[in-house]
CSV table of C-alpha atoms in Angstrom, one decimal:
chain,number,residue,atom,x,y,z
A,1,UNK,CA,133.3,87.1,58.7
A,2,UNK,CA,133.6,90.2,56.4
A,3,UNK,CA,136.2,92.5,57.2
A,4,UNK,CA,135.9,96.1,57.9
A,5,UNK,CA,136.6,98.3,54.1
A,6,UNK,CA,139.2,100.7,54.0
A,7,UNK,CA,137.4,104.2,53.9
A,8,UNK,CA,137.4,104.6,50.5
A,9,UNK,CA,136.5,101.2,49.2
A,10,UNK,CA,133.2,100.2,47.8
A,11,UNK,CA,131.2,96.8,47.0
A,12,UNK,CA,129.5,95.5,44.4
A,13,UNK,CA,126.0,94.5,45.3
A,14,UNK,CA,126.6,92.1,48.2
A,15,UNK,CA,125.1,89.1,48.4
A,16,UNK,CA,124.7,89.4,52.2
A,17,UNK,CA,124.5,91.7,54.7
A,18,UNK,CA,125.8,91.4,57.9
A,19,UNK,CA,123.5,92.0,60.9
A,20,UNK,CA,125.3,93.5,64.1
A,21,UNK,CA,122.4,93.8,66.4
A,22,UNK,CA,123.2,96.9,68.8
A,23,UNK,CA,126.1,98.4,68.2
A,24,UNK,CA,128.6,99.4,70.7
A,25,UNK,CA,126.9,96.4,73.1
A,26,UNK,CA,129.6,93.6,71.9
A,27,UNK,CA,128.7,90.3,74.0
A,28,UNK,CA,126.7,92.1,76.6
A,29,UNK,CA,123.4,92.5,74.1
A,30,UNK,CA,123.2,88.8,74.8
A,31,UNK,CA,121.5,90.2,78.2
A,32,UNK,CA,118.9,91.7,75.6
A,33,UNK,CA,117.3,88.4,74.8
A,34,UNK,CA,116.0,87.9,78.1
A,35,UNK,CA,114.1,91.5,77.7
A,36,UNK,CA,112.7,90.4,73.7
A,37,UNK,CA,112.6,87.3,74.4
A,38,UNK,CA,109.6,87.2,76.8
A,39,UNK,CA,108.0,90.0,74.6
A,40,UNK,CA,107.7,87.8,71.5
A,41,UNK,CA,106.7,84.7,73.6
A,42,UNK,CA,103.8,87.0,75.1
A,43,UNK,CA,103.4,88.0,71.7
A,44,UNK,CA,102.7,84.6,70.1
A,45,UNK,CA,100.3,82.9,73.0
A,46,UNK,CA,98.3,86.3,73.5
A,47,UNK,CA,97.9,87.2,69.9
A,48,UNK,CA,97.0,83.5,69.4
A,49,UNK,CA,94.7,83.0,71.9
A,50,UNK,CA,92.5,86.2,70.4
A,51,UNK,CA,92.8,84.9,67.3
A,52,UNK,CA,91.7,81.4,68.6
A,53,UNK,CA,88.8,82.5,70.8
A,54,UNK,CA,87.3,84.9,68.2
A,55,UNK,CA,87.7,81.7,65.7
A,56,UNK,CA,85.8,79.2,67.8
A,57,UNK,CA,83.3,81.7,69.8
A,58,UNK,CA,80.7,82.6,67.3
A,59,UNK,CA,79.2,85.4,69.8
A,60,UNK,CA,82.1,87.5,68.9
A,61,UNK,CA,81.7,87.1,64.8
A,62,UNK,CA,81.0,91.0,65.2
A,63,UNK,CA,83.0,93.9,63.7
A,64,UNK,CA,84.5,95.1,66.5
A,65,UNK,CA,86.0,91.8,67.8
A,66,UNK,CA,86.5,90.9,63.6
A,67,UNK,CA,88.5,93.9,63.9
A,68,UNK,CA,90.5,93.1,67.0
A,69,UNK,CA,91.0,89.5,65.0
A,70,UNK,CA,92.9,91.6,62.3
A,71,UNK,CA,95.0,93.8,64.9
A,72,UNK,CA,95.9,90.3,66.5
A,73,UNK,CA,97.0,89.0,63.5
A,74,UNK,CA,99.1,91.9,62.3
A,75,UNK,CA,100.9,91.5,65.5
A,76,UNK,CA,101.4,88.3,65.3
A,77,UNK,CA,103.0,88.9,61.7
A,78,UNK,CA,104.9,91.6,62.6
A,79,UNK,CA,106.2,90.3,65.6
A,80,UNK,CA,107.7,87.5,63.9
A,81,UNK,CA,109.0,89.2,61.4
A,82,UNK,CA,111.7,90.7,63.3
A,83,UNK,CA,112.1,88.6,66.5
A,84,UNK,CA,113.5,85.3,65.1
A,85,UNK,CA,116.8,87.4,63.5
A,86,UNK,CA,116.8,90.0,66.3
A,87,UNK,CA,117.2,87.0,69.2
A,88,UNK,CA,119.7,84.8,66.8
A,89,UNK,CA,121.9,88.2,66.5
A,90,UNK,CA,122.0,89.1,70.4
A,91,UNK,CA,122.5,85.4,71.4
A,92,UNK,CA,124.7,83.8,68.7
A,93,UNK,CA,126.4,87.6,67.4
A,94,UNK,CA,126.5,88.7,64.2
A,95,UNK,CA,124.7,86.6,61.3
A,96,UNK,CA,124.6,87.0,57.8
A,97,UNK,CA,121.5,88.5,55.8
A,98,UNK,CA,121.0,87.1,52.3
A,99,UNK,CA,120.3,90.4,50.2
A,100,UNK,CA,117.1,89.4,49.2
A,101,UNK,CA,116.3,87.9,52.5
A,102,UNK,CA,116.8,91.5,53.4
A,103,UNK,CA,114.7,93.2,51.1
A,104,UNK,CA,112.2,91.0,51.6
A,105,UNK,CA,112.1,91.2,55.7
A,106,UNK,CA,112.9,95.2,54.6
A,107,UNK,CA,108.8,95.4,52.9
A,108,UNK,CA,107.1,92.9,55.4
A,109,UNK,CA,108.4,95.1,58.5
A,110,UNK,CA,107.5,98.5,56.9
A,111,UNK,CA,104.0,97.1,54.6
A,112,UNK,CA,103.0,95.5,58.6
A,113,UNK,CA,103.9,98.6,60.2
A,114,UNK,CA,101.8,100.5,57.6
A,115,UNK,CA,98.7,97.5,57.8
A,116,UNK,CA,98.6,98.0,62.0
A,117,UNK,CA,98.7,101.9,61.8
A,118,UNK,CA,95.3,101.6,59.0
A,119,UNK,CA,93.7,99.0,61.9
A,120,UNK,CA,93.9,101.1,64.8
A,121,UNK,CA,92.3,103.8,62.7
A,122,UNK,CA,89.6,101.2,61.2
A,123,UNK,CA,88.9,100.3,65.1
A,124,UNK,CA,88.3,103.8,66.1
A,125,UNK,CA,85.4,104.9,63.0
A,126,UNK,CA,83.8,101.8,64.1
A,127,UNK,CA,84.1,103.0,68.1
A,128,UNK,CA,83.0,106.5,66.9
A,129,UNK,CA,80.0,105.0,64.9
A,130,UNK,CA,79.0,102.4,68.0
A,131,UNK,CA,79.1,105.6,70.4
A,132,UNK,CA,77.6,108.4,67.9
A,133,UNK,CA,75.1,106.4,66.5
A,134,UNK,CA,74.0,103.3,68.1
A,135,UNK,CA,70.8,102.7,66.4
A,136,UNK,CA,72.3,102.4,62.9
A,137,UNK,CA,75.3,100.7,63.7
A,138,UNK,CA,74.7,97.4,62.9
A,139,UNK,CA,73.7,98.9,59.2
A,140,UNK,CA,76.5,101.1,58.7
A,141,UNK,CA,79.1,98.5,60.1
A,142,UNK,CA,78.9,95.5,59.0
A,143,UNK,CA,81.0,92.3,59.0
A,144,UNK,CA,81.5,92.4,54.9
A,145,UNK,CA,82.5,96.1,55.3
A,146,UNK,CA,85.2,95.0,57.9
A,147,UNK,CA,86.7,92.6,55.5
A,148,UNK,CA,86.5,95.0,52.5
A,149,UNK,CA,88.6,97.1,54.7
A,150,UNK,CA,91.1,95.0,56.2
A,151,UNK,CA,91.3,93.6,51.9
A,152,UNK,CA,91.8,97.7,51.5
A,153,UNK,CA,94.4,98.1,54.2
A,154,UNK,CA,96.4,95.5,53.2
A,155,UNK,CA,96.4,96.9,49.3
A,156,UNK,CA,97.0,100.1,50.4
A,157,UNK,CA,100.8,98.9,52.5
A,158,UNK,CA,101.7,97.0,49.3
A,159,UNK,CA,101.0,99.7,47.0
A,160,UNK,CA,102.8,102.0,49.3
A,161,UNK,CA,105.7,100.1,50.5
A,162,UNK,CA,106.7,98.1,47.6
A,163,UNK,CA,108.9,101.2,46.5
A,164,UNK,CA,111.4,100.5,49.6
A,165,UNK,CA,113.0,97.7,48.1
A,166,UNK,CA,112.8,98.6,45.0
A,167,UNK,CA,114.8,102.3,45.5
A,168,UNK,CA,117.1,100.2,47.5
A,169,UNK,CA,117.6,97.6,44.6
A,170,UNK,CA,118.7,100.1,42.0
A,171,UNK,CA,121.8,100.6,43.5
A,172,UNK,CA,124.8,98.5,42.8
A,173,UNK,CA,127.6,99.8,45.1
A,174,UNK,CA,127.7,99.8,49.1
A,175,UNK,CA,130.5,101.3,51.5
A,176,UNK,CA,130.2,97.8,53.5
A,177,UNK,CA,128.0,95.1,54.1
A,178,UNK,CA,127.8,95.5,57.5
A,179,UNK,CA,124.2,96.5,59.1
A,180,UNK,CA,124.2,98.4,62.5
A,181,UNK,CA,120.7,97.4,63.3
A,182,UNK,CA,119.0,93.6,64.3
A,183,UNK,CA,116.4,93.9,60.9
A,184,UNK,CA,116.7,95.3,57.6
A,185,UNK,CA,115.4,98.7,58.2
A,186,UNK,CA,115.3,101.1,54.9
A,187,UNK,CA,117.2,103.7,56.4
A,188,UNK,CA,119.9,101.3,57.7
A,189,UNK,CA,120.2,99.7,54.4
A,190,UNK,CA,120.4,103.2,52.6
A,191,UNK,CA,123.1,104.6,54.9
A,192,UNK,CA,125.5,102.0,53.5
A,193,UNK,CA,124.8,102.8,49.7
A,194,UNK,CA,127.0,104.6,47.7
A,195,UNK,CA,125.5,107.1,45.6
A,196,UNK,CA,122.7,109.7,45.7
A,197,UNK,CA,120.0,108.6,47.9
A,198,UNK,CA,117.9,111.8,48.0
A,199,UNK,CA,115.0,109.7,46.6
A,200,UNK,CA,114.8,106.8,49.3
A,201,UNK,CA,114.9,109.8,52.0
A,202,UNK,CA,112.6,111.9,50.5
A,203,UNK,CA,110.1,109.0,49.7
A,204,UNK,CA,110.4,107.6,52.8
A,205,UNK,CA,109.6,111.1,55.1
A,206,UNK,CA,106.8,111.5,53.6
A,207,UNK,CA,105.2,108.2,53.2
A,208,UNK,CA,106.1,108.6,57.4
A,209,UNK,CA,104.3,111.9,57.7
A,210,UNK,CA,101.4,110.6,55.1
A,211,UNK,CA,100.6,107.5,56.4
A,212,UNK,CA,101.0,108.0,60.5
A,213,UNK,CA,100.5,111.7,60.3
A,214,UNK,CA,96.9,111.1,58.1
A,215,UNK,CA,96.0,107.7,60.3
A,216,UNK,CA,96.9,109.9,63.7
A,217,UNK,CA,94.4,113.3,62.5
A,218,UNK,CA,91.8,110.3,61.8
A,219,UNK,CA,92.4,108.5,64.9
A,220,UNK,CA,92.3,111.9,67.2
A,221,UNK,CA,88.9,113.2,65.1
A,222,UNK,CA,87.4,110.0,65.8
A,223,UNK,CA,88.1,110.8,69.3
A,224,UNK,CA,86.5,113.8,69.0
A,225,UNK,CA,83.7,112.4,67.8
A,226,UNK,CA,83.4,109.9,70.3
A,227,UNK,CA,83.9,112.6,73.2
A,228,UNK,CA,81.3,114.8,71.7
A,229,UNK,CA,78.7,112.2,71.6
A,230,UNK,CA,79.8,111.2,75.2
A,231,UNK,CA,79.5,114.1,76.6
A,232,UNK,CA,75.6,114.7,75.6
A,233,UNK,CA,74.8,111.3,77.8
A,234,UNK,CA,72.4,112.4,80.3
A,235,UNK,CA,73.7,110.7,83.3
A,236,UNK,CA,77.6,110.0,84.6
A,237,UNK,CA,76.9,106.3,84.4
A,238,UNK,CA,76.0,106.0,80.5
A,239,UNK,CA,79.0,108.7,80.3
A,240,UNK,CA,81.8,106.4,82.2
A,241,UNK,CA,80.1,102.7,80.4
A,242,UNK,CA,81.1,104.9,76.7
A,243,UNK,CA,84.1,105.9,77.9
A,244,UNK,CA,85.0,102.4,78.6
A,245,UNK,CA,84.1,100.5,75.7
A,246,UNK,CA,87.3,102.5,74.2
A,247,UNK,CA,89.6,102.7,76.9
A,248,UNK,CA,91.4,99.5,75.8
A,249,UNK,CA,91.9,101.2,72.1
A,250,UNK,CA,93.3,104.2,73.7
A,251,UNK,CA,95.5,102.2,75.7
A,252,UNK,CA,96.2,100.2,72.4
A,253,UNK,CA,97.1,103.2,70.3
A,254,UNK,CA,99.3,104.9,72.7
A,255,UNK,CA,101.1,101.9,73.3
A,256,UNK,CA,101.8,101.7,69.4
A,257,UNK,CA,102.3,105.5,68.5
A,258,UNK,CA,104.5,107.2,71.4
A,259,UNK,CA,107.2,105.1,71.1
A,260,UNK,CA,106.9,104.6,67.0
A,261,UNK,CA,107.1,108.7,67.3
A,262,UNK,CA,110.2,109.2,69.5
A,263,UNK,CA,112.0,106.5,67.3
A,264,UNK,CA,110.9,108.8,64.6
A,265,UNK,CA,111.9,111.7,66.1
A,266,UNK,CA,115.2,111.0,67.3
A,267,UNK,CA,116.3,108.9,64.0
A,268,UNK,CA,115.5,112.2,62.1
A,269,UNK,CA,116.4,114.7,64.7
A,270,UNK,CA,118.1,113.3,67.2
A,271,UNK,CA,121.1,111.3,64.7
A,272,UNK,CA,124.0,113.8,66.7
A,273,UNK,CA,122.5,113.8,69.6
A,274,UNK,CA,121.1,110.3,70.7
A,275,UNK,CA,123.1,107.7,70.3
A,276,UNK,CA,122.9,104.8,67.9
A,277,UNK,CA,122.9,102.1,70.5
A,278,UNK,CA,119.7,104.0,72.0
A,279,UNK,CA,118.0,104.3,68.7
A,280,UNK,CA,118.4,100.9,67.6
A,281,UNK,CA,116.8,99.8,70.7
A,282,UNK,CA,114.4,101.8,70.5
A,283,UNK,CA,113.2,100.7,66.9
A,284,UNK,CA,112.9,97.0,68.2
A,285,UNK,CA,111.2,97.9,71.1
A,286,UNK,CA,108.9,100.1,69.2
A,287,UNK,CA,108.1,97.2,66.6
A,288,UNK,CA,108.0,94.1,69.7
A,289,UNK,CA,106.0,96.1,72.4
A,290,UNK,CA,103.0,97.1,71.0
A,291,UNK,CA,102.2,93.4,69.6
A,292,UNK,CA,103.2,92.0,73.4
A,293,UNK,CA,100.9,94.3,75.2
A,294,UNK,CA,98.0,94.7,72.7
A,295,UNK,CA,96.6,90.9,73.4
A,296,UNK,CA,97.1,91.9,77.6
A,297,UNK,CA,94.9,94.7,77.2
A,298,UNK,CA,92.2,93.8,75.7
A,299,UNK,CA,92.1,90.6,77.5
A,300,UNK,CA,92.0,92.4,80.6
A,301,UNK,CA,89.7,95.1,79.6
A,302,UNK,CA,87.5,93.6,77.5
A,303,UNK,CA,84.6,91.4,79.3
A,304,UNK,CA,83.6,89.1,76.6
A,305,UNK,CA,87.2,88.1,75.5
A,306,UNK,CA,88.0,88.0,79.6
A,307,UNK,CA,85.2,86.0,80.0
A,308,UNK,CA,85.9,83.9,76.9
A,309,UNK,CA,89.3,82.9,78.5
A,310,UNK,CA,88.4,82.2,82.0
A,311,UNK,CA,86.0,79.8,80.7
A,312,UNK,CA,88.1,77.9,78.7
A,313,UNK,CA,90.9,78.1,81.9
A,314,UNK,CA,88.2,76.5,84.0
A,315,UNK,CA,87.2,74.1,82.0
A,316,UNK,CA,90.8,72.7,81.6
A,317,UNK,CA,91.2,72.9,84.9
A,318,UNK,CA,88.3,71.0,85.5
A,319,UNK,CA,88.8,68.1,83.5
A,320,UNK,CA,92.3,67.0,85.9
């Protein structure tokens, strides 16, 4: 184990990075794995049971549940891309982080991040089109134009995120090489750097407000979209069936942006105020939640995936 530098000692670049987990928990974060732990279990069999029952049913080979494939699998990525070191750091302690094992989980988290924000957006212009205009729907979305998109969204994170590890990577000295945080976030990596690092916070407050902030205006003008059209139904039935063909997105997306915007907030507001512990958590919680609760959702509120499952439960069943 590395020891502690003196205050005014640097390092070269490290080879490793030590991973901490939450700070100021010692041996009772250990508690934590029973919290993450079933959130990345529920994480893998619900995000691969959507993916599986959208595979093998070919009713649901239509945007909207092509789409819902592509949220599922973004989950599934992210989720994984955390969870393994985050568990091995609260039960085993502190681990070590090869650098480039760090930079590496530093783009996947942040490009995923950036991949799942673009989906939700995706899902609600195609909800806004289904409600606005029914009739030419199935010419204006289309299953090609879904997987142009999701090729687009996925270009887009690289192009943007890339520039994380390689702001980090330009800089040869660190103050320690010990991480306060279960992943390789940017800003925990940058925090340890010695030198001027007015680039890497600049670049990365406004890739936050550009990204989320322009994927949010979409999302909520959608909404109005989708409220307008609603609203000019000429019965309370028609009005309530449109409502609910997007009630499971807006359960989806709140579940994904209010806590990724308190995180936010209080890691660029909130530093004297809320303490690191409570931050930390929150970030994993933020990046493990949404991709744990997303597959419940829709297999509760959606009626052909719901149907889909119970079918395949009852068959098994059936068969002992």
């Amino acid at each position: 184990m590395t020891e502690a530098p003196q205050p005014n000692s640097t390092f070269s670049r490290p080879t490793f990075f030590i991973m901490t987990g939450i700070p100021g928990l010692g041996g009772a974060q250990a508690w934590l794995t029973l919290v993450f732990g079933p959130m990345y279990l529920l994480s893998l069999l619900g995000n691969g049971a959507l993916l599986a029952v959208v595979q093998t049913d070919s009713t649901l080979h239509q945007p909207m549940f092509l789409l819902l494939a592509t949220l599922a699998a973004t989950d599934l990525s992210l989720a994984t891309s955390i969870a393994p070191g985050l568990l091995a750091v609260l039960w085993l302690g502190p681990r070590p982080v090869p650098y480039a094992a760090c930079l590496v989980q530093m783009f996947f988290v942040h490009a995923l991040t950036a991949v799942e924000s673009g989906v939700l957006l995706a899902m609600a212009c195609d909800r806004a089109v289904a409600v606005g205009r029914p009739l030419h729907y199935p010419i204006l979305v289309t299953k090609a134009r879904v997987g142009y998109a999701a090729l687009a969204l996925a270009l887009k994170a690289v192009v943007i995120v890339v520039p994380f590890p390689l702001l980090v990577a330009r800089f040869e000295h660190f103050q320690a090489q010990t991480i306060d945080h279960a992943y390789c976030a940017h800003m925990a990596v940058v925090e340890l750097v010695v030198g001027n690092t007015r680039a890497n916070n600049l670049y990365g407050l406004v890739l936050s407000l550009a990204v989320s902030g322009i994927d949010i205006l979409g999302i909520t003008g959608s909404y109005g979209l989708i409220a307008h059209a609603v609203l000019r139904l000429p019965t309370r039935e028609a009005r309530a069936k449109a409502f609910g063909t997007c009630s499971s997105h807006i359960c989806v997306i709140l579940a994904f942006y209010v806590p990724g915007l308190f995180s936010y907030l209080t890691h660029r507001f909130g530093r004297h105020t809320v303490p690191k512990p409570v931050h930390v958590l929150l970030s994993n919680t933020y990046l493990l939640l949404p991709p744990a609760l997303n597959p419940l959702i829709y297999g509760v509120r959606t009626k052909q995936i719901r149907d889909r499952l119970l079918e395949i439960f009852t068959f098994k069943k059936s068969q002992f």
